[in-house]
Short mmCIF file of C-alpha atoms and ligand atoms in Angstrom, two decimals:
data_model
loop_
_atom_site.label_atom_id
_atom_site.label_comp_id
_atom_site.label_asym_id
_atom_site.label_seq_id
_atom_site.Cartn_x
_atom_site.Cartn_y
_atom_site.Cartn_z
CA UNK S 1280 345.16 96.47 165.43
CA UNK S 1281 343.84 93.20 164.07
CA UNK S 1282 345.98 90.20 164.82
CA UNK S 1283 345.56 88.89 161.27
CA UNK S 1284 348.70 88.58 159.20
CA UNK S 1285 347.27 90.89 156.50
CA UNK S 1286 347.57 93.81 158.91
CA UNK S 1287 351.29 93.34 159.49
CA UNK S 1288 353.36 95.68 157.31
CA UNK S 1289 356.24 94.06 155.41
CA UNK S 1290 359.38 93.62 157.47
CA UNK S 1291 357.62 93.74 160.85
CA UNK S 1292 358.50 91.01 163.34
CA UNK S 1293 355.35 90.81 165.40
CA UNK S 1294 356.73 88.07 167.68
CA UNK S 1295 359.46 90.20 169.23
CA UNK S 1296 358.09 93.22 171.08
CA UNK S 1297 359.04 96.66 169.77
CA UNK S 1298 359.18 99.83 171.81
CA UNK S 1299 357.05 101.67 169.25
CA UNK S 1300 354.17 99.25 169.89
CA UNK S 1301 354.76 98.88 173.66
CA UNK S 1302 354.66 102.67 173.98
CA UNK S 1303 351.52 102.81 171.83
CA UNK S 1304 349.85 100.32 174.19
CA UNK S 1305 350.95 102.23 177.31
CA UNK S 1306 349.39 105.38 175.82
CA UNK S 1307 346.10 103.57 175.20
CA UNK S 1308 346.61 102.93 171.46
CA UNK S 1309 345.57 99.87 169.49
CA UNK S 1310 348.49 99.45 167.06
CA UNK S 1311 350.21 96.65 168.97
CA UNK S 1312 350.34 92.85 169.17
CA UNK S 1313 350.02 90.36 172.04
CA UNK S 1314 353.83 90.13 172.66
CA UNK S 1315 353.97 93.95 172.93
CA UNK S 1316 351.16 93.98 175.48
CA UNK S 1317 352.78 91.18 177.47
CA UNK S 1318 356.04 93.14 177.54
CA UNK S 1319 354.19 96.29 178.68
CA UNK S 1320 352.79 94.25 181.57
CA UNK S 1321 356.30 93.11 182.49
CA UNK S 1322 357.54 96.71 182.36
CA UNK S 1323 354.67 97.86 184.58
CA UNK S 1324 355.74 95.22 187.12
CA UNK S 1325 359.28 96.61 187.09
CA UNK S 1326 358.39 100.31 186.91
CA UNK S 1327 354.75 100.76 187.98
CA UNK S 1328 354.55 104.40 186.84
CA UNK S 1329 355.84 103.71 183.32
CA UNK S 1330 352.57 104.84 181.66
CA UNK S 1331 352.76 108.11 183.63
CA UNK S 1332 356.34 108.52 182.40
CA UNK S 1333 355.08 108.08 178.81
CA UNK S 1334 352.23 110.58 179.27
CA UNK S 1335 354.56 113.11 180.90
CA UNK S 1336 356.87 112.70 177.93
CA UNK S 1337 354.08 113.41 175.43
CA UNK S 1338 353.04 116.48 177.42
CA UNK S 1339 356.62 117.76 177.31
CA UNK S 1340 356.73 117.16 173.55
CA UNK S 1341 353.60 119.30 173.10
CA UNK S 1342 354.98 122.15 175.20
CA UNK S 1343 358.36 122.01 173.45
CA UNK S 1344 356.81 122.16 169.96
CA UNK S 1345 354.56 125.05 171.03
CA UNK S 1346 357.59 126.85 172.42
CA UNK S 1347 359.54 126.38 169.19
CA UNK S 1348 356.61 127.43 166.99
CA UNK S 1349 356.12 130.57 169.07
CA UNK S 1350 359.86 131.25 168.73
CA UNK S 1351 359.49 131.22 164.94
CA UNK S 1352 360.46 127.66 164.01
CA UNK S 1353 358.52 126.57 160.93
CA UNK S 1354 360.07 123.16 160.17
CA UNK S 1355 360.61 120.13 162.38
CA UNK S 1356 362.65 116.94 162.16
CA UNK S 1357 361.26 114.37 164.62
CA UNK S 1358 363.74 111.54 165.28
CA UNK S 1359 362.17 108.28 166.49
CA UNK S 1360 358.67 109.68 166.05
CA UNK S 1361 356.77 106.50 166.92
CA UNK S 1362 353.23 105.39 166.12
CA UNK S 1363 350.92 108.39 165.65
CA UNK S 1364 348.95 109.16 168.79
CA UNK S 1365 347.17 112.14 170.31
CA UNK S 1366 349.11 115.39 169.81
CA UNK S 1367 351.42 114.61 166.91
CA UNK S 1368 354.01 117.22 166.02
CA UNK S 1369 352.38 118.34 162.75
CA UNK S 1370 349.01 118.77 164.49
CA UNK S 1371 350.53 120.99 167.17
CA UNK S 1372 352.77 123.01 164.84
CA UNK S 1373 350.28 123.40 161.99
CA UNK S 1374 347.56 124.53 164.42
CA UNK S 1375 349.83 127.37 165.55
CA UNK S 1376 351.24 128.14 162.09
CA UNK S 1377 349.48 126.48 159.12
CA UNK S 1378 352.00 125.27 156.57
CA UNK S 1379 354.64 124.31 159.17
CA UNK S 1380 356.61 121.40 157.76
CA UNK S 1381 357.35 118.17 159.61
CA UNK S 1382 359.56 115.20 158.73
CA UNK S 1383 359.02 112.20 160.97
CA UNK S 1384 361.72 109.51 161.16
CA UNK S 1385 361.33 105.99 162.49
CA UNK S 1386 362.56 102.55 161.49
CA UNK S 1387 359.67 100.48 162.84
CA UNK S 1388 357.25 99.24 160.18
CA UNK S 1389 353.99 99.74 162.09
CA UNK S 1390 354.96 103.30 163.02
CA UNK S 1391 355.87 104.04 159.41
CA UNK S 1392 352.72 102.46 157.92
CA UNK S 1393 350.37 104.33 160.24
CA UNK S 1394 352.23 107.60 159.78
CA UNK S 1395 351.94 107.20 155.99
CA UNK S 1396 348.17 106.66 156.31
CA UNK S 1397 347.73 109.65 158.59
CA UNK S 1398 349.84 111.95 156.42
CA UNK S 1399 348.55 110.85 153.01
CA UNK S 1400 346.63 114.11 152.52
CA UNK S 1401 349.16 116.39 154.23
CA UNK S 1402 351.60 117.90 151.72
CA UNK S 1403 353.62 119.53 154.51
CA UNK S 1404 354.38 116.44 156.59
CA UNK S 1405 355.96 113.10 155.76
CA UNK S 1406 357.69 110.08 157.26
CA UNK S 1407 361.12 108.74 156.37
CA UNK S 1408 361.85 105.12 157.27
CA UNK S 1409 365.42 105.29 158.46
CA UNK S 1410 367.74 104.38 161.32
CA UNK S 1411 368.31 107.54 163.37
CA UNK S 1412 371.83 106.36 164.19
CA UNK S 1413 372.67 106.92 160.51
CA UNK S 1414 372.32 110.72 160.35
CA UNK S 1415 373.61 111.02 156.79
CA UNK S 1416 370.83 108.73 155.55
CA UNK S 1417 368.22 110.76 157.45
CA UNK S 1418 369.56 114.16 156.44
CA UNK S 1419 370.01 113.25 152.76
CA UNK S 1420 366.74 111.36 152.31
CA UNK S 1421 364.73 112.76 149.40
CA UNK S 1422 361.71 113.52 151.60
CA UNK S 1423 363.87 115.28 154.19
CA UNK S 1424 365.37 117.48 151.48
CA UNK S 1425 361.93 118.17 150.00
CA UNK S 1426 360.49 119.58 153.23
CA UNK S 1427 363.43 120.90 155.25
CA UNK S 1428 365.36 124.00 154.19
CA UNK S 1429 368.63 123.62 156.07
CA UNK S 1430 369.46 127.32 155.63
CA UNK S 1431 366.54 128.10 157.99
CA UNK S 1432 366.07 127.17 161.67
CA UNK S 1433 364.91 123.62 162.33
CA UNK S 1434 363.14 122.22 165.37
CA UNK S 1435 365.08 119.02 166.00
CA UNK S 1436 363.13 116.63 168.22
CA UNK S 1437 364.90 113.75 169.94
CA UNK S 1438 362.13 112.72 172.29
CA UNK S 1439 362.89 109.38 173.97
CA UNK S 1440 365.26 108.30 171.22
CA UNK S 1441 368.76 108.85 172.70
CA UNK S 1442 368.45 105.97 175.17
CA UNK S 1443 367.84 103.50 172.32
CA UNK S 1444 371.22 104.37 170.79
CA UNK S 1445 373.89 101.95 172.07
CA UNK S 1446 377.31 103.25 173.12
CA UNK S 1447 378.94 101.56 170.12
CA UNK S 1448 377.02 103.78 167.70
CA UNK S 1449 378.54 106.86 169.37
CA UNK S 1450 375.37 108.73 170.43
CA UNK S 1451 377.31 111.94 171.13
CA UNK S 1452 378.74 111.82 167.60
CA UNK S 1453 375.32 111.07 166.11
CA UNK S 1454 373.77 114.08 167.88
CA UNK S 1455 376.71 116.26 166.83
CA UNK S 1456 376.11 115.38 163.18
CA UNK S 1457 372.46 116.49 163.43
CA UNK S 1458 373.40 119.65 165.33
CA UNK S 1459 376.03 120.54 162.73
CA UNK S 1460 373.54 120.15 159.87
CA UNK S 1461 371.05 122.75 161.12
CA UNK S 1462 371.16 126.56 160.94
CA UNK S 1463 371.75 129.02 163.80
CA UNK S 1464 368.47 129.68 165.60
CA UNK S 1465 367.57 126.00 165.35
CA UNK S 1466 366.25 124.32 168.50
CA UNK S 1467 366.97 120.87 169.91
CA UNK S 1468 364.41 119.35 172.29
CA UNK S 1469 365.19 116.04 173.88
CA UNK S 1470 364.10 113.66 176.57
CA UNK S 1471 366.31 110.84 177.79
CA UNK S 1472 365.91 108.02 180.28
CA UNK S 1473 368.16 108.25 183.32
CA UNK S 1474 368.73 106.08 186.33
CA UNK S 1475 370.29 108.95 188.27
CA UNK S 1476 367.21 108.74 190.49
CA UNK S 1477 366.41 105.90 192.86
CA UNK S 1478 362.74 105.97 191.80
CA UNK S 1479 363.79 104.70 188.36
CA UNK S 1480 364.66 101.01 188.35
CA UNK S 1481 367.20 101.33 185.58
CA UNK S 1482 368.88 97.94 185.89
CA UNK S 1483 365.57 96.12 185.80
CA UNK S 1484 364.31 98.19 182.86
CA UNK S 1485 367.55 97.45 180.96
CA UNK S 1486 367.20 93.73 181.68
CA UNK S 1487 363.51 93.58 180.74
CA UNK S 1488 364.01 95.48 177.48
CA UNK S 1489 366.67 92.96 176.42
CA UNK S 1490 363.78 90.73 175.32
CA UNK S 1491 362.61 93.37 172.83
CA UNK S 1492 363.92 94.79 169.57
CA UNK S 1493 365.06 97.91 171.43
CA UNK S 1494 367.64 97.64 174.18
CA UNK S 1495 367.86 100.72 176.42
CA UNK S 1496 370.79 102.70 177.73
CA UNK S 1497 369.89 105.15 180.53
CA UNK S 1498 372.44 107.96 180.85
CA UNK S 1499 373.62 110.35 183.51
CA UNK S 1500 372.92 114.07 183.61
CA UNK S 1501 376.45 114.77 182.31
CA UNK S 1502 376.04 112.37 179.42
CA UNK S 1503 372.67 113.87 178.48
CA UNK S 1504 374.05 117.42 178.65
CA UNK S 1505 376.76 116.35 176.21
CA UNK S 1506 374.08 115.63 173.59
CA UNK S 1507 373.27 119.37 173.44
CA UNK S 1508 376.88 120.27 172.52
CA UNK S 1509 377.32 124.04 172.44
CA UNK S 1510 373.60 124.73 172.04
CA UNK S 1511 372.30 127.06 174.77
CA UNK S 1512 369.67 125.58 177.08
CA UNK S 1513 366.63 127.81 177.56
CA UNK S 1514 365.16 128.23 181.03
CA UNK S 1515 364.72 126.19 183.18
CA UNK S 1516 367.64 124.21 181.75
CA UNK S 1517 367.86 120.43 181.93
CA UNK S 1518 365.12 119.23 184.27
CA UNK S 1519 362.70 116.30 184.20
CA UNK S 1520 359.65 116.34 181.94
CA UNK S 1521 357.01 117.78 184.28
CA UNK S 1522 359.32 120.59 185.42
CA UNK S 1523 359.93 122.01 181.95
CA UNK S 1524 357.69 125.07 181.62
CA UNK S 1525 354.56 123.44 183.05
CA UNK S 1526 351.31 124.78 181.62
CA UNK S 1527 349.88 127.82 183.33
CA UNK S 1528 348.28 126.73 186.56
CA UNK S 1529 349.63 123.18 186.40
CA UNK S 1530 352.26 122.47 189.02
CA UNK S 1531 355.21 120.19 188.27
CA UNK S 1532 355.07 116.67 189.70
CA UNK S 1533 355.41 116.51 193.46
CA UNK S 1534 358.41 114.22 193.03
CA UNK S 1535 360.00 115.26 189.69
CA UNK S 1536 362.49 112.38 189.89
CA UNK S 1537 359.61 110.02 189.20
CA UNK S 1538 359.35 111.52 185.67
CA UNK S 1539 362.34 109.30 184.87
CA UNK S 1540 363.33 111.36 181.86
CA UNK S 1541 365.62 114.35 181.61
CA UNK S 1542 364.07 117.01 179.41
CA UNK S 1543 365.38 120.22 177.90
CA UNK S 1544 365.32 122.57 174.93
CA UNK S 1545 368.40 124.36 173.61
CA UNK S 1546 369.07 126.85 170.81
CA UNK S 1547 371.92 126.86 168.32
CA UNK S 1548 373.87 130.11 168.74
C1 LIG V 1182 359.19 105.42 172.89
S1 LIG V 1182 358.93 105.74 171.20
C2 LIG V 1182 358.88 107.49 171.22
C3 LIG V 1182 357.96 108.13 170.23
C4 LIG V 1182 357.96 109.66 170.30
N1 LIG V 1182 359.27 110.21 169.99
C5 LIG V 1182 357.58 110.12 171.67
O1 LIG V 1182 358.46 110.43 172.47
O2 LIG V 1182 356.38 110.18 171.97
C6 LIG V 1182 360.58 105.49 170.52
C7 LIG V 1182 360.56 105.36 169.01
O3 LIG V 1182 361.91 105.39 168.54
C8 LIG V 1182 362.03 104.45 167.48
N2 LIG V 1182 363.45 104.10 167.38
C9 LIG V 1182 364.26 103.53 168.30
N3 LIG V 1182 365.51 103.42 167.83
C10 LIG V 1182 365.50 103.92 166.56
C11 LIG V 1182 366.49 104.10 165.56
N4 LIG V 1182 367.76 103.73 165.76
N5 LIG V 1182 366.11 104.64 164.39
C12 LIG V 1182 364.82 105.01 164.17
N6 LIG V 1182 363.84 104.90 165.09
C13 LIG V 1182 364.19 104.35 166.28
C14 LIG V 1182 361.15 103.30 167.88
O4 LIG V 1182 360.77 102.51 166.77
C15 LIG V 1182 359.97 104.05 168.51
O5 LIG V 1182 358.97 104.31 167.57
#
């Protein structure tokens, strides 16, 4: 992205790093500013495999969307969707079933602006600029209602979003509201940062991210399981990203704890 002011969408604070743009940089994207890149460098110093964690997360997202599409899901709600990058949800889903509908949700201006550009010609996918911690705003947004039929199964994606929700916004209650809104047969896929594993330097990541717009809150296995409510986890249950149904012939990471993120998919009974 150009560093000229003209390229900054309204409402974007380019001086304070944002996770949308840090993540974009870690994945090799160009929609980020100098403070985002400096913060990515600080994160790499704290957690040297952070770019691998991001890539493993994207690979899980692709496999989870494929799984849902093959299970008959035709509409997706992607919470905290980020800046478009390789393998966006609508590209994966619409390749498997043309006409699959996707609503992306993010509150960061660069992510929203680039999603709008990418989706301008796609009648079946859109972006809603909203705070995910306000489920009623997301669920009742005009664009959400235009593309999602809540009487039919939904693929709810919460991929690296839960750990940006602070305890005082009641993440378990927020997830429950989304789960309650969707029909039986709906799927929930999520990934969530944990510091259950010694290979994840949770305290240092928390401290470093305090200088950004997005503080992080790693959670334990029990706390992450709670986000699925009474949805039934499909095999292999809650694992880390590389261990969730790895592609044929591709072995999970040698040390799955280094994935840093719990990952799972569950179905609404
Ligand atoms: C690390 S990126 C993940 C992007 C994508 N879900 C993925 O996993 O590849 C996290 C995204 O969540 C967004 N985000 C964080 N908190 C949010 C909130 N409360 N409401 C909406 N978006 C949020 C950030 O702006 C960022 O784009």
